[in-house]
């Protein structure tokens, strides 16, 4: 059984370590990370791109047995181990990572991007397609009278995405980076789009028996 109260306590402790100021001066590389699922396994894929050109510099993945089912607000506990395993395989750590999940736009200010940003000690941005918490006013999301995220329209005739600071980055810079990483016709910033596609490719190859992987438990 998952002890949700214990996890909530851990998130509150981690949230105190989150830094909402830019921790970098130069931005050369940017990584996207997304997960796919096959049976009880989490497939985490990371694609690192050149920030200016979006040229792919590195791709890695890891497959880990899921330790718990999906519970809203606790993605890091389901996906985090696989993300950490994939991140450890990178030859060079990217300057910034974009996560498919929230940063501080979270009931305890510790969504996937914040949680993993602190654990991996990397500047991180959260992107979500659905609103987990808060109230939208003038394209900003407020939680307890604090701006936690901004809506960004990335594609015409599409719903905007919710961009929030994860760790070691400001909301303003997070939004700027996301906008600069958009490549039509994709809705998500290019590193995240590529990571999503890569994770799906790995899942399909595993499902078809074309790829044998060591699943970490």
mmCIF file of N, CA, C and O in Angstrom, residues 41-82:
data_model
loop_
_atom_site.group_PDB
_atom_site.id
_atom_site.type_symbol
_atom_site.label_atom_id
_atom_site.label_comp_id
_atom_site.label_asym_id
_atom_site.label_seq_id
_atom_site.Cartn_x
_atom_site.Cartn_y
_atom_site.Cartn_z
ATOM 1 N N UNK A 41 5.841 -1.537 -16.644
ATOM 2 C CA UNK A 41 7.139 -0.869 -16.755
ATOM 3 C C UNK A 41 7.022 0.582 -17.221
ATOM 4 O O UNK A 41 6.163 0.917 -18.041
ATOM 5 N N UNK A 42 7.898 1.414 -16.687
ATOM 6 C CA UNK A 42 7.989 2.818 -17.080
ATOM 7 C C UNK A 42 9.182 2.968 -18.016
ATOM 8 O O UNK A 42 10.302 2.586 -17.673
ATOM 9 N N UNK A 43 8.941 3.518 -19.187
ATOM 10 C CA UNK A 43 10.014 3.800 -20.141
ATOM 11 C C UNK A 43 10.252 5.306 -20.110
ATOM 12 O O UNK A 43 9.349 6.090 -20.435
ATOM 13 N N UNK A 44 11.431 5.723 -19.693
ATOM 14 C CA UNK A 44 11.764 7.145 -19.666
ATOM 15 C C UNK A 44 12.748 7.447 -20.786
ATOM 16 O O UNK A 44 13.787 6.797 -20.907
ATOM 17 N N UNK A 45 12.408 8.419 -21.617
ATOM 18 C CA UNK A 45 13.269 8.801 -22.744
ATOM 19 C C UNK A 45 13.691 10.260 -22.609
ATOM 20 O O UNK A 45 12.857 11.130 -22.321
ATOM 21 N N UNK A 46 14.975 10.508 -22.799
ATOM 22 C CA UNK A 46 15.510 11.869 -22.747
ATOM 23 C C UNK A 46 16.161 12.186 -24.089
ATOM 24 O O UNK A 46 16.963 11.404 -24.600
ATOM 25 N N UNK A 47 15.801 13.335 -24.656
ATOM 26 C CA UNK A 47 16.443 13.821 -25.878
ATOM 27 C C UNK A 47 17.037 15.190 -25.578
ATOM 28 O O UNK A 47 16.339 16.087 -25.095
ATOM 29 N N UNK A 48 18.336 15.331 -25.838
ATOM 30 C CA UNK A 48 19.039 16.602 -25.600
ATOM 31 C C UNK A 48 19.294 17.272 -26.947
ATOM 32 O O UNK A 48 19.797 16.645 -27.876
ATOM 33 N N UNK A 49 18.916 18.551 -27.031
ATOM 34 C CA UNK A 49 19.064 19.310 -28.274
ATOM 35 C C UNK A 49 19.959 20.529 -28.077
ATOM 36 O O UNK A 49 20.088 21.054 -26.962
ATOM 37 N N UNK A 50 20.541 20.981 -29.168
ATOM 38 C CA UNK A 50 21.217 22.274 -29.192
ATOM 39 C C UNK A 50 20.127 23.342 -29.066
ATOM 40 O O UNK A 50 19.125 23.308 -29.790
ATOM 41 N N UNK A 51 20.299 24.279 -28.142
ATOM 42 C CA UNK A 51 19.232 25.240 -27.860
ATOM 43 C C UNK A 51 18.924 26.142 -29.057
ATOM 44 O O UNK A 51 17.775 26.461 -29.319
ATOM 45 N N UNK A 52 19.952 26.528 -29.797
ATOM 46 C CA UNK A 52 19.729 27.454 -30.914
ATOM 47 C C UNK A 52 19.144 26.756 -32.139
ATOM 48 O O UNK A 52 18.255 27.282 -32.796
ATOM 49 N N UNK A 53 19.629 25.576 -32.446
ATOM 50 C CA UNK A 53 19.237 24.916 -33.702
ATOM 51 C C UNK A 53 18.234 23.773 -33.520
ATOM 52 O O UNK A 53 17.634 23.324 -34.489
ATOM 53 N N UNK A 54 18.087 23.286 -32.309
ATOM 54 C CA UNK A 54 17.264 22.112 -31.995
ATOM 55 C C UNK A 54 17.827 20.834 -32.615
ATOM 56 O O UNK A 54 17.131 19.827 -32.725
ATOM 57 N N UNK A 55 19.078 20.869 -33.001
ATOM 58 C CA UNK A 55 19.727 19.650 -33.490
ATOM 59 C C UNK A 55 19.875 18.674 -32.324
ATOM 60 O O UNK A 55 20.263 19.062 -31.220
ATOM 61 N N UNK A 56 19.561 17.405 -32.563
ATOM 62 C CA UNK A 56 19.656 16.400 -31.499
ATOM 63 C C UNK A 56 21.114 16.093 -31.199
ATOM 64 O O UNK A 56 21.893 15.756 -32.085
ATOM 65 N N UNK A 57 21.475 16.219 -29.925
ATOM 66 C CA UNK A 57 22.856 15.955 -29.486
ATOM 67 C C UNK A 57 23.010 14.574 -28.849
ATOM 68 O O UNK A 57 24.048 13.944 -28.939
ATOM 69 N N UNK A 58 21.941 14.133 -28.171
ATOM 70 C CA UNK A 58 22.038 12.863 -27.449
ATOM 71 C C UNK A 58 20.635 12.323 -27.150
ATOM 72 O O UNK A 58 19.709 13.089 -26.922
ATOM 73 N N UNK A 59 20.506 10.987 -27.177
ATOM 74 C CA UNK A 59 19.247 10.326 -26.835
ATOM 75 C C UNK A 59 19.546 9.149 -25.923
ATOM 76 O O UNK A 59 20.442 8.356 -26.225
ATOM 77 N N UNK A 60 18.817 9.037 -24.843
ATOM 78 C CA UNK A 60 18.982 7.889 -23.936
ATOM 79 C C UNK A 60 17.612 7.453 -23.433
ATOM 80 O O UNK A 60 16.648 8.218 -23.480
ATOM 81 N N UNK A 61 17.546 6.220 -22.939
ATOM 82 C CA UNK A 61 16.299 5.765 -22.322
ATOM 83 C C UNK A 61 16.616 4.742 -21.232
ATOM 84 O O UNK A 61 17.711 4.173 -21.179
ATOM 85 N N UNK A 62 15.658 4.542 -20.370
ATOM 86 C CA UNK A 62 15.767 3.520 -19.324
ATOM 87 C C UNK A 62 14.389 2.928 -19.091
ATOM 88 O O UNK A 62 13.370 3.596 -19.297
ATOM 89 N N UNK A 63 14.366 1.650 -18.696
ATOM 90 C CA UNK A 63 13.096 0.976 -18.409
ATOM 91 C C UNK A 63 13.142 0.450 -16.977
ATOM 92 O O UNK A 63 14.066 -0.266 -16.593
ATOM 93 N N UNK A 64 12.157 0.840 -16.190
ATOM 94 C CA UNK A 64 12.118 0.491 -14.766
ATOM 95 C C UNK A 64 10.716 0.009 -14.407
ATOM 96 O O UNK A 64 9.716 0.548 -14.894
ATOM 97 N N UNK A 65 10.651 -0.987 -13.554
ATOM 98 C CA UNK A 65 9.344 -1.485 -13.093
ATOM 99 C C UNK A 65 8.669 -0.410 -12.239
ATOM 100 O O UNK A 65 9.291 0.161 -11.339
ATOM 101 N N UNK A 66 7.413 -0.126 -12.534
ATOM 102 C CA UNK A 66 6.676 0.898 -11.782
ATOM 103 C C UNK A 66 6.481 0.446 -10.339
ATOM 104 O O UNK A 66 6.096 -0.690 -10.087
ATOM 105 N N UNK A 67 6.751 1.361 -9.422
ATOM 106 C CA UNK A 67 6.636 1.020 -7.998
ATOM 107 C C UNK A 67 5.253 1.332 -7.435
ATOM 108 O O UNK A 67 4.926 0.911 -6.335
ATOM 109 N N UNK A 68 4.465 2.112 -8.187
ATOM 110 C CA UNK A 68 3.110 2.442 -7.733
ATOM 111 C C UNK A 68 2.252 2.825 -8.930
ATOM 112 O O UNK A 68 2.775 3.186 -9.980
ATOM 113 N N UNK A 69 0.936 2.734 -8.791
ATOM 114 C CA UNK A 69 0.052 3.148 -9.892
ATOM 115 C C UNK A 69 0.035 4.671 -10.016
ATOM 116 O O UNK A 69 0.569 5.384 -9.149
ATOM 117 N N UNK A 70 -0.584 5.180 -11.076
ATOM 118 C CA UNK A 70 -0.698 6.628 -11.241
ATOM 119 C C UNK A 70 -1.626 7.198 -10.178
ATOM 120 O O UNK A 70 -2.747 6.716 -9.986
ATOM 121 N N UNK A 71 -1.141 8.225 -9.498
ATOM 122 C CA UNK A 71 -1.969 8.989 -8.559
ATOM 123 C C UNK A 71 -1.708 10.457 -8.862
ATOM 124 O O UNK A 71 -0.553 10.901 -8.857
ATOM 125 N N UNK A 72 -2.769 11.210 -9.153
ATOM 126 C CA UNK A 72 -2.605 12.627 -9.496
ATOM 127 C C UNK A 72 -1.849 13.363 -8.389
ATOM 128 O O UNK A 72 -2.165 13.226 -7.210
ATOM 129 N N UNK A 73 -0.828 14.130 -8.806
ATOM 130 C CA UNK A 73 -0.034 14.891 -7.843
ATOM 131 C C UNK A 73 1.186 14.152 -7.330
ATOM 132 O O UNK A 73 1.991 14.706 -6.576
ATOM 133 N N UNK A 74 1.351 12.884 -7.771
ATOM 134 C CA UNK A 74 2.478 12.070 -7.281
ATOM 135 C C UNK A 74 3.222 11.372 -8.432
ATOM 136 O O UNK A 74 3.727 10.272 -8.281
ATOM 137 N N UNK A 75 3.276 12.041 -9.588
ATOM 138 C CA UNK A 75 3.911 11.446 -10.774
ATOM 139 C C UNK A 75 5.368 11.041 -10.533
ATOM 140 O O UNK A 75 5.843 10.039 -11.051
ATOM 141 N N UNK A 76 6.070 11.855 -9.746
ATOM 142 C CA UNK A 76 7.501 11.595 -9.525
ATOM 143 C C UNK A 76 7.742 10.242 -8.863
ATOM 144 O O UNK A 76 8.780 9.612 -9.096
ATOM 145 N N UNK A 77 6.792 9.798 -8.065
ATOM 146 C CA UNK A 77 6.974 8.514 -7.371
ATOM 147 C C UNK A 77 6.735 7.333 -8.312
ATOM 148 O O UNK A 77 7.209 6.236 -8.049
ATOM 149 N N UNK A 78 6.023 7.560 -9.374
ATOM 150 C CA UNK A 78 5.789 6.517 -10.371
ATOM 151 C C UNK A 78 6.874 6.535 -11.458
ATOM 152 O O UNK A 78 7.349 5.498 -11.898
ATOM 153 N N UNK A 79 7.284 7.749 -11.872
ATOM 154 C CA UNK A 79 8.163 7.900 -13.031
ATOM 155 C C UNK A 79 9.603 8.282 -12.683
ATOM 156 O O UNK A 79 10.502 8.164 -13.518
ATOM 157 N N UNK A 80 9.824 8.741 -11.461
ATOM 158 C CA UNK A 80 11.109 9.323 -11.081
ATOM 159 C C UNK A 80 12.315 8.398 -11.189
ATOM 160 O O UNK A 80 13.388 8.811 -11.622
ATOM 161 N N UNK A 81 12.147 7.129 -10.789
ATOM 162 C CA UNK A 81 13.287 6.200 -10.832
ATOM 163 C C UNK A 81 13.740 5.980 -12.273
ATOM 164 O O UNK A 81 14.941 5.975 -12.563
ATOM 165 N N UNK A 82 12.794 5.834 -13.185
ATOM 166 C CA UNK A 82 13.137 5.648 -14.599
ATOM 167 C C UNK A 82 13.823 6.900 -15.153
ATOM 168 O O UNK A 82 14.799 6.803 -15.914
#
